[in-house]
PDB file of C-alpha atoms and ligand atoms in Angstrom:
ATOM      1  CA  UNK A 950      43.975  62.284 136.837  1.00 50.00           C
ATOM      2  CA  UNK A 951      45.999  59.462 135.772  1.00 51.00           C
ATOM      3  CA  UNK A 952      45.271  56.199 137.475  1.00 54.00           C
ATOM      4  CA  UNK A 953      47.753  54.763 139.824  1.00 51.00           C
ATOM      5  CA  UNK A 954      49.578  52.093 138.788  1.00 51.00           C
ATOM      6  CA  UNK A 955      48.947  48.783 141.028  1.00 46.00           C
ATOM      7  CA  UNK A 956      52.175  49.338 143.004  1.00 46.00           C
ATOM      8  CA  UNK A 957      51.503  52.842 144.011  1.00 50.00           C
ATOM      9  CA  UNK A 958      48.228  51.397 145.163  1.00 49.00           C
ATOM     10  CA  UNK A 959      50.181  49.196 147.488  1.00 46.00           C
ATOM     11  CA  UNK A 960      52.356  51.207 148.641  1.00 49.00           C
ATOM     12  CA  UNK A 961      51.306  52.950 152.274  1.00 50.00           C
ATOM     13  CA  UNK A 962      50.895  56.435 152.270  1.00 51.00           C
ATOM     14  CA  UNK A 963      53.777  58.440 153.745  1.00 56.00           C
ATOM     15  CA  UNK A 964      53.463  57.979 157.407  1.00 59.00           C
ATOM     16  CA  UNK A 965      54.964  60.286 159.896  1.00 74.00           C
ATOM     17  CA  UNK A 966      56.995  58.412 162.842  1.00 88.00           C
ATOM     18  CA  UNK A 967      55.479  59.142 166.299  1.00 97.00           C
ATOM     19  CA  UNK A 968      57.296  59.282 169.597  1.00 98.00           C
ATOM     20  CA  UNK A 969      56.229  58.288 172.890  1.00 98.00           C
ATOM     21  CA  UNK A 970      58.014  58.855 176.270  1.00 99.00           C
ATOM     22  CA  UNK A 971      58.433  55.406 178.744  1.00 99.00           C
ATOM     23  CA  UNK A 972      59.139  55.565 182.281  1.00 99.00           C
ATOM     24  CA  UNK A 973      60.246  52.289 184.428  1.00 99.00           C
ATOM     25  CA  UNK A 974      59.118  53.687 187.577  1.00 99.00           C
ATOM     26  CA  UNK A 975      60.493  53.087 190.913  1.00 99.00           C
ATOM     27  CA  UNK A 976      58.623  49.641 191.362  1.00 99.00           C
ATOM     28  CA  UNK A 977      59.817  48.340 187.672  1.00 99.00           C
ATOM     29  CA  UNK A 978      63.217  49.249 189.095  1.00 98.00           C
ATOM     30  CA  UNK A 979      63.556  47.740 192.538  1.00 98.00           C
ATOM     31  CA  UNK A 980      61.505  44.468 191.552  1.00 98.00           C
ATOM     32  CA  UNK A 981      64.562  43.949 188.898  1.00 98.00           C
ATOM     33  CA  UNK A 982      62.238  44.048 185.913  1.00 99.00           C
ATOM     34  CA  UNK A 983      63.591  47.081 184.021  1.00 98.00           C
ATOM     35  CA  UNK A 984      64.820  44.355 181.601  1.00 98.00           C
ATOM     36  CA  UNK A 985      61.755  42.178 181.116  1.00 98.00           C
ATOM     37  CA  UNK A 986      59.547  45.468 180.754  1.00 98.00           C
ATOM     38  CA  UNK A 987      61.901  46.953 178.167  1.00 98.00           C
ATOM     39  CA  UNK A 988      61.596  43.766 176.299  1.00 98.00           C
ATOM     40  CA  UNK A 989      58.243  44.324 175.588  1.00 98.00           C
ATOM     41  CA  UNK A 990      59.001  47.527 173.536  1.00 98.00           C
ATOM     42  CA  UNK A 991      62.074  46.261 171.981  1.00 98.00           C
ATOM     43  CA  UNK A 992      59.840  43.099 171.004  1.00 98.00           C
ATOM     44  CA  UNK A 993      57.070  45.096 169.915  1.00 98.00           C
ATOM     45  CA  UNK A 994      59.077  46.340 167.232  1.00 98.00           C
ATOM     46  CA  UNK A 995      59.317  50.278 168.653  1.00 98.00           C
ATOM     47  CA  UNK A 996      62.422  51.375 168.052  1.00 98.00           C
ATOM     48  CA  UNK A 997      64.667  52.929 171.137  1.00 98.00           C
ATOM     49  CA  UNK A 998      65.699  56.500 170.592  1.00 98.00           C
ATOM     50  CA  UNK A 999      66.655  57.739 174.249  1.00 98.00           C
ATOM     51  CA  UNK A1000      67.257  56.285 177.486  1.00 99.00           C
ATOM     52  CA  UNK A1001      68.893  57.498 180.892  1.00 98.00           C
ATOM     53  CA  UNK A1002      68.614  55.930 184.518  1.00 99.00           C
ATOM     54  CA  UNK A1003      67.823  59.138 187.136  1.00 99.00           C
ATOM     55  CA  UNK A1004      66.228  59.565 190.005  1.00 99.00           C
ATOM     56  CA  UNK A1005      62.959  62.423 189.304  1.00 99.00           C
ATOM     57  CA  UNK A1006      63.457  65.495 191.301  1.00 98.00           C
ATOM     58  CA  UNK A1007      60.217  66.704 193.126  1.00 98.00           C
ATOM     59  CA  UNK A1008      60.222  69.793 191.150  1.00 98.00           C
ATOM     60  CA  UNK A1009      60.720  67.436 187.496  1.00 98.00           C
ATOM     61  CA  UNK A1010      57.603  65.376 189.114  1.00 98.00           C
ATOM     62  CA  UNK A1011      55.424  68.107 189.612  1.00 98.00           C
ATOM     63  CA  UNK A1012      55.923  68.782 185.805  1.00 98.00           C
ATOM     64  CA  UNK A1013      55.622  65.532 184.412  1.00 98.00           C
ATOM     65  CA  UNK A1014      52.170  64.963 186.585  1.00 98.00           C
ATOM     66  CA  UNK A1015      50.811  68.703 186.781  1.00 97.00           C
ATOM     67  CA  UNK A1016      47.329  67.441 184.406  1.00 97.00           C
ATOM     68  CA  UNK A1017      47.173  65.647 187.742  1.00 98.00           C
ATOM     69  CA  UNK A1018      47.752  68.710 190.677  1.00 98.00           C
ATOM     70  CA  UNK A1019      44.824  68.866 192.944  1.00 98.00           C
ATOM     71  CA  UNK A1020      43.440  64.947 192.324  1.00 98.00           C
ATOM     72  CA  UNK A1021      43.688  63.180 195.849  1.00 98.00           C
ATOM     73  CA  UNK A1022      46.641  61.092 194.559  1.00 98.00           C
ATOM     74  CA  UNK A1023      48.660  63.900 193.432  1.00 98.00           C
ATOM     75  CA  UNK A1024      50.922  63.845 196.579  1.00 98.00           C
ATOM     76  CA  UNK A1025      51.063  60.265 197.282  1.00 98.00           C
ATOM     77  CA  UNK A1026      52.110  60.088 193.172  1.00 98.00           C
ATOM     78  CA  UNK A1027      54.566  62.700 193.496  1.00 98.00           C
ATOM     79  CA  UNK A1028      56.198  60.511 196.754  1.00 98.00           C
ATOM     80  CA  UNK A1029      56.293  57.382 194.558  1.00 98.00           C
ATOM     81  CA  UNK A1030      57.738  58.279 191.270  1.00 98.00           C
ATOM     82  CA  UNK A1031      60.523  60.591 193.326  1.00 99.00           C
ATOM     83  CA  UNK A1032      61.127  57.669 195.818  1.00 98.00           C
ATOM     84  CA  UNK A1033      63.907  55.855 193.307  1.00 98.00           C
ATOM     85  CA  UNK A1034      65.581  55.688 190.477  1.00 99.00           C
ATOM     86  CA  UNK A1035      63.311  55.318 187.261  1.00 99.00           C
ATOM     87  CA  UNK A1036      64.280  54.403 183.367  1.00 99.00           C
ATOM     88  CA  UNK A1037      63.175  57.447 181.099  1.00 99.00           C
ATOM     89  CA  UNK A1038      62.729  56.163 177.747  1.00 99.00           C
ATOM     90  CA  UNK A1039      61.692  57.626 173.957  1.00 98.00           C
ATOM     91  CA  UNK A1040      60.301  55.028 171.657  1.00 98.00           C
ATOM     92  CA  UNK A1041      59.420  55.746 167.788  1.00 98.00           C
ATOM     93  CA  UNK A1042      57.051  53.778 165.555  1.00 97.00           C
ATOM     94  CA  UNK A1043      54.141  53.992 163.742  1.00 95.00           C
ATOM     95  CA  UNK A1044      51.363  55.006 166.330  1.00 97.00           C
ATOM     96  CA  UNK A1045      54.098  55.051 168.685  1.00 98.00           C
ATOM     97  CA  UNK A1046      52.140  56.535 171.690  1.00 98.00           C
ATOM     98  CA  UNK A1047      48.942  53.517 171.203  1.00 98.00           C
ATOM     99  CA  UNK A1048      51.329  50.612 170.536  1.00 98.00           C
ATOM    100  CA  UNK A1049      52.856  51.400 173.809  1.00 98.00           C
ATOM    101  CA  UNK A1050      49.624  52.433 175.847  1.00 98.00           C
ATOM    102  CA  UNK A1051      48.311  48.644 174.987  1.00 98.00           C
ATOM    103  CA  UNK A1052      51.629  46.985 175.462  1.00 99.00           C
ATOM    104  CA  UNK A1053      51.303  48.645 179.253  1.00 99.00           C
ATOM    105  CA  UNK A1054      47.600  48.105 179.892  1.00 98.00           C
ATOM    106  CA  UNK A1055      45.154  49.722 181.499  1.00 98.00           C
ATOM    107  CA  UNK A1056      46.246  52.294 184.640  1.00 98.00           C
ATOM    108  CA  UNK A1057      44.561  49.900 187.339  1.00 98.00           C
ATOM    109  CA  UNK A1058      46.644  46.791 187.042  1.00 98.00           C
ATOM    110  CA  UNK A1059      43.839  44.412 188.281  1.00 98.00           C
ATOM    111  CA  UNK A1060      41.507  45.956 185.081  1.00 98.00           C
ATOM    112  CA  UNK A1061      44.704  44.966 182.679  1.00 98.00           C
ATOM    113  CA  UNK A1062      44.801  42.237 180.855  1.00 98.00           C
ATOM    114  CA  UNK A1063      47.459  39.636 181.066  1.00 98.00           C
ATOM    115  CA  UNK A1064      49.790  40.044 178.465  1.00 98.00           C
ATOM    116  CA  UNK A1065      50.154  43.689 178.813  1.00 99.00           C
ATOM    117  CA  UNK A1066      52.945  44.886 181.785  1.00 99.00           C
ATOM    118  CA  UNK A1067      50.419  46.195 184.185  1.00 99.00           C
ATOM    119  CA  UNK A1068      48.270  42.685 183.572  1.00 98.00           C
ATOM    120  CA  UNK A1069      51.204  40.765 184.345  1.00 98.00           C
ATOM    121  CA  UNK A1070      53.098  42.483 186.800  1.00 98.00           C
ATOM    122  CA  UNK A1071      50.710  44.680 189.031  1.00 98.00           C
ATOM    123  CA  UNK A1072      48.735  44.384 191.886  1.00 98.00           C
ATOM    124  CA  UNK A1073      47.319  48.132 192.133  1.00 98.00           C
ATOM    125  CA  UNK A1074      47.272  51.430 190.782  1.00 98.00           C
ATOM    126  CA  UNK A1075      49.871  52.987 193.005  1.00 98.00           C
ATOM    127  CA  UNK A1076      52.575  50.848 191.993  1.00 98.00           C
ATOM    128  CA  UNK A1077      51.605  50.346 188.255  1.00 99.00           C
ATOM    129  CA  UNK A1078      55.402  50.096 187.172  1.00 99.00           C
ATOM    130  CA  UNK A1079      55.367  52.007 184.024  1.00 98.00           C
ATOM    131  CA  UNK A1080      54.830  55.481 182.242  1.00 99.00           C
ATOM    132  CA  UNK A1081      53.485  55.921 178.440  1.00 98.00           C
ATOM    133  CA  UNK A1082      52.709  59.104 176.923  1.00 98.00           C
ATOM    134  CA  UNK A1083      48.778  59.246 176.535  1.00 98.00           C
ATOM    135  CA  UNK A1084      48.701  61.766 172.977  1.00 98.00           C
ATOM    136  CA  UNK A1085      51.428  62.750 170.611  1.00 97.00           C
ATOM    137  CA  UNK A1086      51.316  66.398 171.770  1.00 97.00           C
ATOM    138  CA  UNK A1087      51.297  65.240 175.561  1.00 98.00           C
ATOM    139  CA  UNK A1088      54.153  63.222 174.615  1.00 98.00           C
ATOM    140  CA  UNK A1089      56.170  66.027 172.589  1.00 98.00           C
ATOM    141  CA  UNK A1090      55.943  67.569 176.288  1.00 98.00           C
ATOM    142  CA  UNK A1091      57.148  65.265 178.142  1.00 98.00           C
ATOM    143  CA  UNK A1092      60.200  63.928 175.668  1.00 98.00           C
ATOM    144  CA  UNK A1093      61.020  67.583 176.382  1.00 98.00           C
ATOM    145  CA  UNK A1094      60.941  67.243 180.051  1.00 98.00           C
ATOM    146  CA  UNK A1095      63.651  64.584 180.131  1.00 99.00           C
ATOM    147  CA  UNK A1096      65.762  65.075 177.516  1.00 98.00           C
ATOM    148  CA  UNK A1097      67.387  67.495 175.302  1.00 98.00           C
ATOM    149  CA  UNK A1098      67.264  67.323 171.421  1.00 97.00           C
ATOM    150  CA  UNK A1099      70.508  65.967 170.961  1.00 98.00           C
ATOM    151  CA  UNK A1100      69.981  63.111 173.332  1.00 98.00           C
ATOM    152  CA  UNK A1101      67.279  61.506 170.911  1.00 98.00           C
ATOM    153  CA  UNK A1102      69.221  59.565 168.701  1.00 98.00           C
ATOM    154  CA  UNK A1103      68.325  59.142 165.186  1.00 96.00           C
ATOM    155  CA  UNK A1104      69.373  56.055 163.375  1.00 96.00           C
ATOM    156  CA  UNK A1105      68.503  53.329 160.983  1.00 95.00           C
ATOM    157  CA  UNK A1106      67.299  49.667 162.037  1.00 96.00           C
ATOM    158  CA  UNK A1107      68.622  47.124 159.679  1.00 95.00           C
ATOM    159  CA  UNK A1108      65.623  45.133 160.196  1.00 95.00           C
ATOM    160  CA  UNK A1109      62.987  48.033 160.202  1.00 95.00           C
ATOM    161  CA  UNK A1110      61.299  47.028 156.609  1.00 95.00           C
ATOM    162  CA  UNK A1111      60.321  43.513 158.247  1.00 96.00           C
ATOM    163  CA  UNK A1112      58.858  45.389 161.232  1.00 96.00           C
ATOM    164  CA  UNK A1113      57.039  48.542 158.867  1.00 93.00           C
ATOM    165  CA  UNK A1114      55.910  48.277 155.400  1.00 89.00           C
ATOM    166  CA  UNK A1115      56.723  52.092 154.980  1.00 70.00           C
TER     167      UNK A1115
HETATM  168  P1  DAT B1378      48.284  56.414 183.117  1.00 56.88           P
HETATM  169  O1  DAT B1378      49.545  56.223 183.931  1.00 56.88           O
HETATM  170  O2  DAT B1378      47.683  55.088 182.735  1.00 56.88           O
HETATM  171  O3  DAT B1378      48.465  57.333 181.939  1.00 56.88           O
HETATM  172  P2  DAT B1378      46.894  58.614 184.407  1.00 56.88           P
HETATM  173  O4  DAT B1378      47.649  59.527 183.533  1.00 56.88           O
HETATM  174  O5  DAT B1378      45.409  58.760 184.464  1.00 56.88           O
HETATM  175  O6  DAT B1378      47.207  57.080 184.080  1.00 56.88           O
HETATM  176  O7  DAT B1378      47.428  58.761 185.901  1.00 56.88           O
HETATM  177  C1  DAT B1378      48.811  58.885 186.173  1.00 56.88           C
HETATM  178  C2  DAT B1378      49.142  57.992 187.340  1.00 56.88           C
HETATM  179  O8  DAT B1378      48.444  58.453 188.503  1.00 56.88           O
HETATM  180  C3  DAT B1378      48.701  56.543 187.175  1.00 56.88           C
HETATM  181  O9  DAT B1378      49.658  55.762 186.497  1.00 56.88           O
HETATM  182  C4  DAT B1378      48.520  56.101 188.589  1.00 56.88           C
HETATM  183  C5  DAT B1378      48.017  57.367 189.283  1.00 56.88           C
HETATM  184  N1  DAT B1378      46.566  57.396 189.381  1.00 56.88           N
HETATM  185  C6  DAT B1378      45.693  57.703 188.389  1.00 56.88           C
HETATM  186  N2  DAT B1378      44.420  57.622 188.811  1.00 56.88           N
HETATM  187  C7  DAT B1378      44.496  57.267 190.121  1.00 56.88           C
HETATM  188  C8  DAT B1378      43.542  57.015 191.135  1.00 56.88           C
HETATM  189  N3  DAT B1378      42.240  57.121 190.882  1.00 56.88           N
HETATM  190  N4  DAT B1378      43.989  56.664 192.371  1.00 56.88           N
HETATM  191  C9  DAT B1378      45.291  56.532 192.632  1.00 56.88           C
HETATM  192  N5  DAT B1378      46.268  56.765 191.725  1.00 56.88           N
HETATM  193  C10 DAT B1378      45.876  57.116 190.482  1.00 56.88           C
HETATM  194 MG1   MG B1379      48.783  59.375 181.869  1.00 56.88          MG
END
């Protein structure tokens, strides 16, 4: 096999953009800081794909948080992400679905560290103000649960090769 030359050693390998689905829940929304918790993605250097203000039906709930039926929250969970209107949200980047797991923190907002949204925002784990997809087959669900195909937009960011080397 013929050696590669030194930039084809440099250059990543081919890197398949992941996406990740972000809810502002109900909290995010009435405490007014759908913009500053946006920001953090937008800073981050994920890339906004989809986005629509709703408020979740019980029946769209139960879907988005069935791995969940049965745990003693489940109800009380179901009351508080139906109780007002949330931001759904796609996101793509490299390692979409981690990048935006640490930019939130950890579920319990006292356990997150500052910096993240949960470890500068919250104050407990029913009112943790945001959703992030926790695999990128969990998250192909749920992008599926709130929007249709032609809703994800696909473009270009200008500024995307200062952001990605790929
Ligand atoms: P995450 O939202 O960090 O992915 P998860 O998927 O384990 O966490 O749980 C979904 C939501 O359910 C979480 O954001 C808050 C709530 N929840 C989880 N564990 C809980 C618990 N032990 N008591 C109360 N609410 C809980
Ligand atoms: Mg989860």
């Amino acid at each position: 096999m013929l050696p590669l030359s030194l930039s084809e050693t440099l250059l990543p390998l081919e890197r398949p953009m992941e996406r990740t689905l972000i809810l502002v829940k109900p909290d995010g929304i009435q405490r007014g800081l759908a913009g500053e918790i946006i920001a953090r993605f937008e800073k981050r250097g994920l890339k906004l794909v989809a986005m629509k203000l709703l408020q979740m039906s019980d029946d769209l709930a139960m879907r988005h948080y069935g791995e969940h039926e049965g745990k003693p929250f489940y109800e009380t969970l179901v009351a508080y992400i139906t109780s007002g209107p949330i931001i759904a949200m796609v996101w793509e980047g490299n390692e979409a679905v981690a990048a935006a797991r640490a930019t939130i923190g950890l579920t319990k907002p006292v356990d997150a560290t500052p910096g993240t949204i949960r470890g500068d925002f919250g104050m407990e784990i029913g009112r943790n103000l945001v959703h992030g997809s926790d695999s990128d087959k969990g998250a192909e669900k749920e992008i599926a649960l709130f929007f249709a195909p032609e809703e994800v937009v696909d473009w270009n960011r200008d500024n995307d090769r200062w952001i990605s080397e790929a």
